[in-house]
């Protein structure tokens, strides 16, 4: 899936490991630490590891009809849709945290007391925000997950916010020690951004999404057909992943200079839906042909 980028390796690739405001907390300069081939190779290894972890989580929570490697396969395929997906980026690092969060969310309905879990999720989201600011949008998912999986408990709703604030409290202390507290307030300015009403899109760059859209539509129809025949926990899990897909995609507005690799955050929840279709499809000749066309279209648009 990554032949194209190795064939046309860029001369230089920058890797912004942390948001500028987090450099006081962890001052690690990796912007030009790797050559372009090394950058691409490390990104491929990270994607492979993420796919294995992601696949295990999906199987452990019985989201598909039977355990398989389909979630991992869809994850790897999804992270190969565009060239920017194949390099080291903050969104790629955050996907480790996103997969971890998905696992914790899906455990909410299985525990008697979830305050500790929600607090941990808040801290994980805060750490992800230090790496990539739009990851903060995942805070919305805490409240959506609690609505789906738990009866109302104000302590659980507050626990996630406290976990998030805890990390940024220590960051604020560092800014205060450096007599730079005014800069700490500037971190939150993107939250006041208006959601853009006009988009400049080169549609030719996104033709590769046509097979993805077709598969998602087929998966949605299949999910709708089996919705009331599946376990309640499975229904809620797919609803959660659907909202996560929307929130991940829409959070780009928190970063004025966002890049295409931002949408890597949509891959984990989207990969489950793709895997659901291929796991439940009946006509083998049709779904295997569809997947082959999917892979060939990805390769074609990467080379042209």
mmCIF file of C-alpha atoms in Angstrom:
data_model
loop_
_atom_site.group_PDB
_atom_site.id
_atom_site.type_symbol
_atom_site.label_atom_id
_atom_site.label_comp_id
_atom_site.label_asym_id
_atom_site.label_seq_id
_atom_site.Cartn_x
_atom_site.Cartn_y
_atom_site.Cartn_z
ATOM 1 C CA UNK A 1 0.000 0.000 0.000
ATOM 2 C CA UNK A 2 2.992 2.345 0.479
ATOM 3 C CA UNK A 3 4.866 1.577 -2.718
ATOM 4 C CA UNK A 4 3.928 4.967 -4.191
ATOM 5 C CA UNK A 5 5.573 7.088 -1.499
ATOM 6 C CA UNK A 6 8.743 4.970 -1.516
ATOM 7 C CA UNK A 7 8.774 5.316 -5.307
ATOM 8 C CA UNK A 8 8.441 9.115 -5.097
ATOM 9 C CA UNK A 9 10.173 9.834 -1.793
ATOM 10 C CA UNK A 10 10.044 13.547 -0.865
ATOM 11 C CA UNK A 11 13.408 15.263 -0.416
ATOM 12 C CA UNK A 12 12.591 16.443 3.119
ATOM 13 C CA UNK A 13 9.885 15.721 5.668
ATOM 14 C CA UNK A 14 9.313 17.652 8.897
ATOM 15 C CA UNK A 15 7.844 16.029 11.964
ATOM 16 C CA UNK A 16 6.272 18.348 14.550
ATOM 17 C CA UNK A 17 6.123 16.001 17.518
ATOM 18 C CA UNK A 18 4.432 18.500 19.869
ATOM 19 C CA UNK A 19 2.368 21.638 19.706
ATOM 20 C CA UNK A 20 4.566 24.743 20.260
ATOM 21 C CA UNK A 21 2.837 25.519 23.559
ATOM 22 C CA UNK A 22 3.878 22.107 24.968
ATOM 23 C CA UNK A 23 7.611 22.575 24.358
ATOM 24 C CA UNK A 24 8.064 23.899 27.903
ATOM 25 C CA UNK A 25 6.816 20.561 29.223
ATOM 26 C CA UNK A 26 8.774 18.275 26.875
ATOM 27 C CA UNK A 27 11.506 19.972 24.893
ATOM 28 C CA UNK A 28 12.232 17.347 22.238
ATOM 29 C CA UNK A 29 13.213 18.606 18.795
ATOM 30 C CA UNK A 30 12.342 15.989 16.183
ATOM 31 C CA UNK A 31 11.464 18.381 13.353
ATOM 32 C CA UNK A 32 14.403 17.329 11.193
ATOM 33 C CA UNK A 33 15.633 14.313 13.143
ATOM 34 C CA UNK A 34 14.851 11.762 10.425
ATOM 35 C CA UNK A 35 15.646 11.505 6.756
ATOM 36 C CA UNK A 36 12.626 11.172 4.452
ATOM 37 C CA UNK A 37 12.983 7.371 3.924
ATOM 38 C CA UNK A 38 13.438 6.845 7.684
ATOM 39 C CA UNK A 39 10.406 9.007 8.411
ATOM 40 C CA UNK A 40 8.248 6.950 6.024
ATOM 41 C CA UNK A 41 9.572 3.625 7.341
ATOM 42 C CA UNK A 42 8.924 4.537 10.994
ATOM 43 C CA UNK A 43 5.416 5.710 10.062
ATOM 44 C CA UNK A 44 4.753 2.349 8.355
ATOM 45 C CA UNK A 45 5.940 0.441 11.450
ATOM 46 C CA UNK A 46 3.740 2.575 13.730
ATOM 47 C CA UNK A 47 0.704 1.968 11.502
ATOM 48 C CA UNK A 48 1.370 -1.776 11.586
ATOM 49 C CA UNK A 49 1.570 -1.747 15.394
ATOM 50 C CA UNK A 50 -1.589 0.351 15.630
ATOM 51 C CA UNK A 51 -3.404 -2.078 13.321
ATOM 52 C CA UNK A 52 -2.498 -5.045 15.548
ATOM 53 C CA UNK A 53 -3.604 -3.251 18.727
ATOM 54 C CA UNK A 54 -6.759 -1.955 17.068
ATOM 55 C CA UNK A 55 -7.615 -5.391 15.689
ATOM 56 C CA UNK A 56 -7.288 -6.980 19.119
ATOM 57 C CA UNK A 57 -9.518 -4.350 20.753
ATOM 58 C CA UNK A 58 -12.279 -4.750 18.148
ATOM 59 C CA UNK A 59 -12.203 -8.534 18.538
ATOM 60 C CA UNK A 60 -12.139 -8.371 22.344
ATOM 61 C CA UNK A 61 -15.314 -6.282 22.361
ATOM 62 C CA UNK A 62 -17.072 -8.576 19.835
ATOM 63 C CA UNK A 63 -18.017 -5.745 17.475
ATOM 64 C CA UNK A 64 -17.992 -8.093 14.471
ATOM 65 C CA UNK A 65 -19.768 -11.377 13.840
ATOM 66 C CA UNK A 66 -16.591 -13.358 14.518
ATOM 67 C CA UNK A 67 -12.943 -12.582 15.362
ATOM 68 C CA UNK A 68 -10.772 -11.895 12.323
ATOM 69 C CA UNK A 69 -8.000 -9.660 11.029
ATOM 70 C CA UNK A 70 -10.469 -7.566 9.013
ATOM 71 C CA UNK A 71 -10.315 -4.541 11.357
ATOM 72 C CA UNK A 72 -6.503 -4.464 11.063
ATOM 73 C CA UNK A 73 -6.717 -4.867 7.288
ATOM 74 C CA UNK A 74 -9.190 -1.991 6.964
ATOM 75 C CA UNK A 75 -7.063 0.134 9.293
ATOM 76 C CA UNK A 76 -3.927 -0.378 7.171
ATOM 77 C CA UNK A 77 -5.873 0.273 3.971
ATOM 78 C CA UNK A 78 -7.473 3.416 5.418
ATOM 79 C CA UNK A 79 -4.117 4.832 6.487
ATOM 80 C CA UNK A 80 -2.889 4.461 2.897
ATOM 81 C CA UNK A 81 -5.550 6.578 1.195
ATOM 82 C CA UNK A 82 -3.414 9.720 0.780
ATOM 83 C CA UNK A 83 0.311 10.455 0.640
ATOM 84 C CA UNK A 84 0.195 12.684 3.775
ATOM 85 C CA UNK A 85 -1.209 9.715 5.717
ATOM 86 C CA UNK A 86 2.052 7.819 5.149
ATOM 87 C CA UNK A 87 4.464 10.105 6.993
ATOM 88 C CA UNK A 88 5.099 10.802 10.654
ATOM 89 C CA UNK A 89 2.573 13.334 11.900
ATOM 90 C CA UNK A 90 0.964 14.392 15.187
ATOM 91 C CA UNK A 91 -2.313 12.770 14.088
ATOM 92 C CA UNK A 92 -0.506 9.454 13.555
ATOM 93 C CA UNK A 93 0.890 9.607 17.097
ATOM 94 C CA UNK A 94 -2.534 10.573 18.453
ATOM 95 C CA UNK A 95 -4.060 7.485 16.855
ATOM 96 C CA UNK A 96 -2.334 5.401 19.546
ATOM 97 C CA UNK A 97 -4.208 7.468 22.132
ATOM 98 C CA UNK A 98 -7.442 7.343 20.136
ATOM 99 C CA UNK A 99 -7.331 3.538 19.957
ATOM 100 C CA UNK A 100 -6.663 3.436 23.707
ATOM 101 C CA UNK A 101 -9.639 5.748 24.300
ATOM 102 C CA UNK A 102 -11.902 3.563 22.150
ATOM 103 C CA UNK A 103 -11.003 0.572 24.323
ATOM 104 C CA UNK A 104 -11.807 2.496 27.503
ATOM 105 C CA UNK A 105 -15.077 3.851 26.095
ATOM 106 C CA UNK A 106 -16.252 0.374 25.170
ATOM 107 C CA UNK A 107 -15.550 -0.789 28.739
ATOM 108 C CA UNK A 108 -17.749 1.910 30.306
ATOM 109 C CA UNK A 109 -20.921 -0.164 30.168
ATOM 110 C CA UNK A 110 -19.229 -3.187 31.749
ATOM 111 C CA UNK A 111 -18.020 -1.628 35.001
ATOM 112 C CA UNK A 112 -19.988 -0.718 38.111
ATOM 113 C CA UNK A 113 -18.042 2.482 38.795
ATOM 114 C CA UNK A 114 -16.508 4.324 35.862
ATOM 115 C CA UNK A 115 -15.221 7.472 37.559
ATOM 116 C CA UNK A 116 -11.586 6.309 37.407
ATOM 117 C CA UNK A 117 -11.914 5.254 33.774
ATOM 118 C CA UNK A 118 -13.454 8.587 32.762
ATOM 119 C CA UNK A 119 -10.744 10.472 34.676
ATOM 120 C CA UNK A 120 -8.085 8.474 32.801
ATOM 121 C CA UNK A 121 -9.770 9.247 29.473
ATOM 122 C CA UNK A 122 -9.694 12.957 30.306
ATOM 123 C CA UNK A 123 -5.955 12.765 30.999
ATOM 124 C CA UNK A 124 -5.306 10.819 27.784
ATOM 125 C CA UNK A 125 -7.193 13.461 25.787
ATOM 126 C CA UNK A 126 -5.120 16.196 27.462
ATOM 127 C CA UNK A 127 -1.879 14.398 26.534
ATOM 128 C CA UNK A 128 -3.142 14.072 22.964
ATOM 129 C CA UNK A 129 -3.938 17.799 22.949
ATOM 130 C CA UNK A 130 -0.294 18.545 23.799
ATOM 131 C CA UNK A 131 0.680 16.579 20.696
ATOM 132 C CA UNK A 132 -2.080 17.878 18.410
ATOM 133 C CA UNK A 133 -4.484 20.589 19.580
ATOM 134 C CA UNK A 134 -7.648 19.447 17.669
ATOM 135 C CA UNK A 135 -7.513 16.204 19.668
ATOM 136 C CA UNK A 136 -9.217 18.233 22.391
ATOM 137 C CA UNK A 137 -12.496 17.705 20.508
ATOM 138 C CA UNK A 138 -12.515 14.165 21.927
ATOM 139 C CA UNK A 139 -13.759 15.721 25.190
ATOM 140 C CA UNK A 140 -17.194 15.759 23.540
ATOM 141 C CA UNK A 141 -16.947 11.995 23.182
ATOM 142 C CA UNK A 142 -16.737 11.583 26.963
ATOM 143 C CA UNK A 143 -20.220 13.054 27.388
ATOM 144 C CA UNK A 144 -21.625 11.162 24.391
ATOM 145 C CA UNK A 145 -20.188 7.895 25.721
ATOM 146 C CA UNK A 146 -21.652 8.521 29.178
ATOM 147 C CA UNK A 147 -25.060 9.237 27.618
ATOM 148 C CA UNK A 148 -24.892 5.986 25.656
ATOM 149 C CA UNK A 149 -23.426 3.613 28.234
ATOM 150 C CA UNK A 150 -24.194 5.014 31.690
ATOM 151 C CA UNK A 151 -27.088 6.359 33.701
ATOM 152 C CA UNK A 152 -26.530 9.959 34.766
ATOM 153 C CA UNK A 153 -23.956 10.458 37.521
ATOM 154 C CA UNK A 154 -22.599 13.985 37.841
ATOM 155 C CA UNK A 155 -19.333 12.697 39.349
ATOM 156 C CA UNK A 156 -18.567 10.764 36.153
ATOM 157 C CA UNK A 157 -19.342 13.804 33.993
ATOM 158 C CA UNK A 158 -17.021 15.982 36.077
ATOM 159 C CA UNK A 159 -14.252 13.345 36.341
ATOM 160 C CA UNK A 160 -13.334 13.579 32.652
ATOM 161 C CA UNK A 161 -12.979 17.362 32.807
ATOM 162 C CA UNK A 162 -10.895 17.128 35.989
ATOM 163 C CA UNK A 163 -8.581 14.595 34.314
ATOM 164 C CA UNK A 164 -8.147 16.945 31.353
ATOM 165 C CA UNK A 165 -7.582 20.004 33.540
ATOM 166 C CA UNK A 166 -5.025 18.166 35.703
ATOM 167 C CA UNK A 167 -2.511 17.902 32.830
ATOM 168 C CA UNK A 168 -2.976 21.518 31.783
ATOM 169 C CA UNK A 169 -2.719 22.667 35.398
ATOM 170 C CA UNK A 170 0.883 21.415 35.486
ATOM 171 C CA UNK A 171 1.512 23.089 32.131
ATOM 172 C CA UNK A 172 0.125 26.356 33.530
ATOM 173 C CA UNK A 173 2.486 26.057 36.519
ATOM 174 C CA UNK A 174 5.442 25.749 34.124
ATOM 175 C CA UNK A 175 4.293 28.853 32.254
ATOM 176 C CA UNK A 176 3.962 30.668 35.590
ATOM 177 C CA UNK A 177 7.481 29.630 36.666
ATOM 178 C CA UNK A 178 8.792 31.004 33.384
ATOM 179 C CA UNK A 179 6.890 34.270 33.931
ATOM 180 C CA UNK A 180 4.921 33.648 30.746
ATOM 181 C CA UNK A 181 1.378 33.060 31.980
ATOM 182 C CA UNK A 182 -0.072 35.437 29.379
ATOM 183 C CA UNK A 183 1.100 33.037 26.633
ATOM 184 C CA UNK A 184 -0.763 30.199 28.357
ATOM 185 C CA UNK A 185 -4.034 32.025 27.771
ATOM 186 C CA UNK A 186 -3.234 32.232 24.054
ATOM 187 C CA UNK A 187 -3.388 28.421 23.807
ATOM 188 C CA UNK A 188 -7.165 28.529 23.932
ATOM 189 C CA UNK A 189 -7.729 31.128 21.203
ATOM 190 C CA UNK A 190 -8.536 28.491 18.499
ATOM 191 C CA UNK A 191 -11.598 27.489 20.543
ATOM 192 C CA UNK A 192 -13.127 30.787 19.437
ATOM 193 C CA UNK A 193 -12.710 29.975 15.738
ATOM 194 C CA UNK A 194 -15.897 29.913 13.708
ATOM 195 C CA UNK A 195 -16.622 26.733 11.803
ATOM 196 C CA UNK A 196 -15.726 27.519 8.161
ATOM 197 C CA UNK A 197 -18.672 27.953 5.806
ATOM 198 C CA UNK A 198 -16.608 27.924 2.604
ATOM 199 C CA UNK A 199 -14.203 25.118 1.679
ATOM 200 C CA UNK A 200 -11.587 25.172 -1.040
ATOM 201 C CA UNK A 201 -11.496 21.599 -2.288
ATOM 202 C CA UNK A 202 -9.789 20.062 -5.280
ATOM 203 C CA UNK A 203 -12.265 17.276 -5.933
ATOM 204 C CA UNK A 204 -9.814 15.354 -8.132
ATOM 205 C CA UNK A 205 -7.663 14.731 -5.050
ATOM 206 C CA UNK A 206 -10.535 12.995 -3.295
ATOM 207 C CA UNK A 207 -11.877 10.719 -6.036
ATOM 208 C CA UNK A 208 -10.170 7.871 -4.188
ATOM 209 C CA UNK A 209 -12.870 8.202 -1.532
ATOM 210 C CA UNK A 210 -15.596 7.022 -3.913
ATOM 211 C CA UNK A 211 -15.012 3.281 -3.167
ATOM 212 C CA UNK A 212 -14.829 4.119 0.551
ATOM 213 C CA UNK A 213 -18.158 5.948 0.400
ATOM 214 C CA UNK A 214 -19.755 3.033 -1.464
ATOM 215 C CA UNK A 215 -18.534 0.536 1.145
ATOM 216 C CA UNK A 216 -19.685 2.783 4.010
ATOM 217 C CA UNK A 217 -23.155 3.090 2.446
ATOM 218 C CA UNK A 218 -23.377 -0.698 2.040
ATOM 219 C CA UNK A 219 -22.145 -1.162 5.619
ATOM 220 C CA UNK A 220 -24.737 1.317 6.923
ATOM 221 C CA UNK A 221 -27.525 -0.510 5.117
ATOM 222 C CA UNK A 222 -26.302 -3.806 6.534
ATOM 223 C CA UNK A 223 -25.950 -2.346 10.002
ATOM 224 C CA UNK A 224 -29.471 -0.971 9.799
ATOM 225 C CA UNK A 225 -30.796 -4.380 8.736
ATOM 226 C CA UNK A 226 -29.081 -6.139 11.664
ATOM 227 C CA UNK A 227 -29.451 -3.296 14.169
ATOM 228 C CA UNK A 228 -32.253 -4.710 16.312
ATOM 229 C CA UNK A 229 -30.932 -8.261 16.025
ATOM 230 C CA UNK A 230 -27.581 -7.358 17.588
ATOM 231 C CA UNK A 231 -26.755 -6.965 21.281
ATOM 232 C CA UNK A 232 -27.618 -3.630 22.874
ATOM 233 C CA UNK A 233 -23.954 -3.069 23.776
ATOM 234 C CA UNK A 234 -22.962 -3.622 20.134
ATOM 235 C CA UNK A 235 -25.560 -1.095 18.939
ATOM 236 C CA UNK A 236 -24.306 1.499 21.380
ATOM 237 C CA UNK A 237 -20.697 0.791 20.382
ATOM 238 C CA UNK A 238 -21.421 1.486 16.715
ATOM 239 C CA UNK A 239 -23.324 4.643 17.605
ATOM 240 C CA UNK A 240 -20.316 5.779 19.639
ATOM 241 C CA UNK A 241 -17.913 5.063 16.772
ATOM 242 C CA UNK A 242 -20.161 6.910 14.317
ATOM 243 C CA UNK A 243 -20.128 10.045 16.495
ATOM 244 C CA UNK A 244 -16.369 9.682 16.971
ATOM 245 C CA UNK A 245 -15.921 9.599 13.196
ATOM 246 C CA UNK A 246 -17.908 12.855 12.860
ATOM 247 C CA UNK A 247 -16.141 14.623 15.751
ATOM 248 C CA UNK A 248 -12.688 13.556 14.515
ATOM 249 C CA UNK A 249 -13.360 14.919 11.051
ATOM 250 C CA UNK A 250 -15.029 18.148 12.170
ATOM 251 C CA UNK A 251 -12.280 19.035 14.674
ATOM 252 C CA UNK A 252 -10.018 20.289 11.847
ATOM 253 C CA UNK A 253 -11.357 23.827 12.375
ATOM 254 C CA UNK A 254 -9.429 24.039 15.667
ATOM 255 C CA UNK A 255 -6.216 24.193 13.631
ATOM 256 C CA UNK A 256 -6.162 27.071 11.109
ATOM 257 C CA UNK A 257 -3.255 25.530 9.186
ATOM 258 C CA UNK A 258 -4.459 21.917 9.339
ATOM 259 C CA UNK A 259 -3.106 19.345 6.880
ATOM 260 C CA UNK A 260 -4.682 16.360 5.126
ATOM 261 C CA UNK A 261 -3.107 14.023 7.679
ATOM 262 C CA UNK A 262 -5.564 15.418 10.230
ATOM 263 C CA UNK A 263 -8.152 12.968 8.881
ATOM 264 C CA UNK A 264 -6.052 10.028 10.068
ATOM 265 C CA UNK A 265 -8.092 10.490 13.239
ATOM 266 C CA UNK A 266 -11.147 9.301 11.284
ATOM 267 C CA UNK A 267 -9.506 6.007 10.326
ATOM 268 C CA UNK A 268 -10.018 3.957 13.555
ATOM 269 C CA UNK A 269 -13.797 4.493 13.851
ATOM 270 C CA UNK A 270 -14.198 4.308 10.061
ATOM 271 C CA UNK A 271 -12.217 1.061 9.828
ATOM 272 C CA UNK A 272 -14.696 -0.695 12.142
ATOM 273 C CA UNK A 273 -17.571 0.191 9.827
ATOM 274 C CA UNK A 274 -15.651 -1.027 6.768
ATOM 275 C CA UNK A 275 -14.746 -4.256 8.565
ATOM 276 C CA UNK A 276 -18.384 -4.728 9.568
ATOM 277 C CA UNK A 277 -19.459 -4.790 5.933
ATOM 278 C CA UNK A 278 -16.838 -7.305 4.829
ATOM 279 C CA UNK A 279 -17.513 -9.435 7.905
ATOM 280 C CA UNK A 280 -21.243 -9.694 7.152
ATOM 281 C CA UNK A 281 -21.343 -9.539 3.341
ATOM 282 C CA UNK A 282 -22.879 -12.632 1.726
ATOM 283 C CA UNK A 283 -21.823 -12.608 -1.918
ATOM 284 C CA UNK A 284 -18.146 -13.445 -1.922
ATOM 285 C CA UNK A 285 -17.484 -12.546 -5.563
ATOM 286 C CA UNK A 286 -19.003 -9.099 -4.987
ATOM 287 C CA UNK A 287 -17.210 -8.073 -1.797
ATOM 288 C CA UNK A 288 -13.836 -9.463 -2.909
ATOM 289 C CA UNK A 289 -14.138 -7.602 -6.230
ATOM 290 C CA UNK A 290 -15.158 -4.464 -4.348
ATOM 291 C CA UNK A 291 -12.137 -4.674 -2.063
ATOM 292 C CA UNK A 292 -9.823 -5.305 -5.023
ATOM 293 C CA UNK A 293 -11.216 -2.217 -6.784
ATOM 294 C CA UNK A 294 -10.741 -0.277 -3.550
ATOM 295 C CA UNK A 295 -7.064 -1.216 -3.306
ATOM 296 C CA UNK A 296 -6.406 -0.625 -7.021
ATOM 297 C CA UNK A 297 -8.076 2.792 -6.919
ATOM 298 C CA UNK A 298 -5.939 3.798 -3.923
ATOM 299 C CA UNK A 299 -2.776 2.803 -5.775
ATOM 300 C CA UNK A 300 -3.891 4.503 -8.991
ATOM 301 C CA UNK A 301 -4.622 7.848 -7.360
ATOM 302 C CA UNK A 302 -1.379 7.718 -5.370
ATOM 303 C CA UNK A 303 0.651 7.420 -8.570
ATOM 304 C CA UNK A 304 -1.242 9.884 -10.788
#
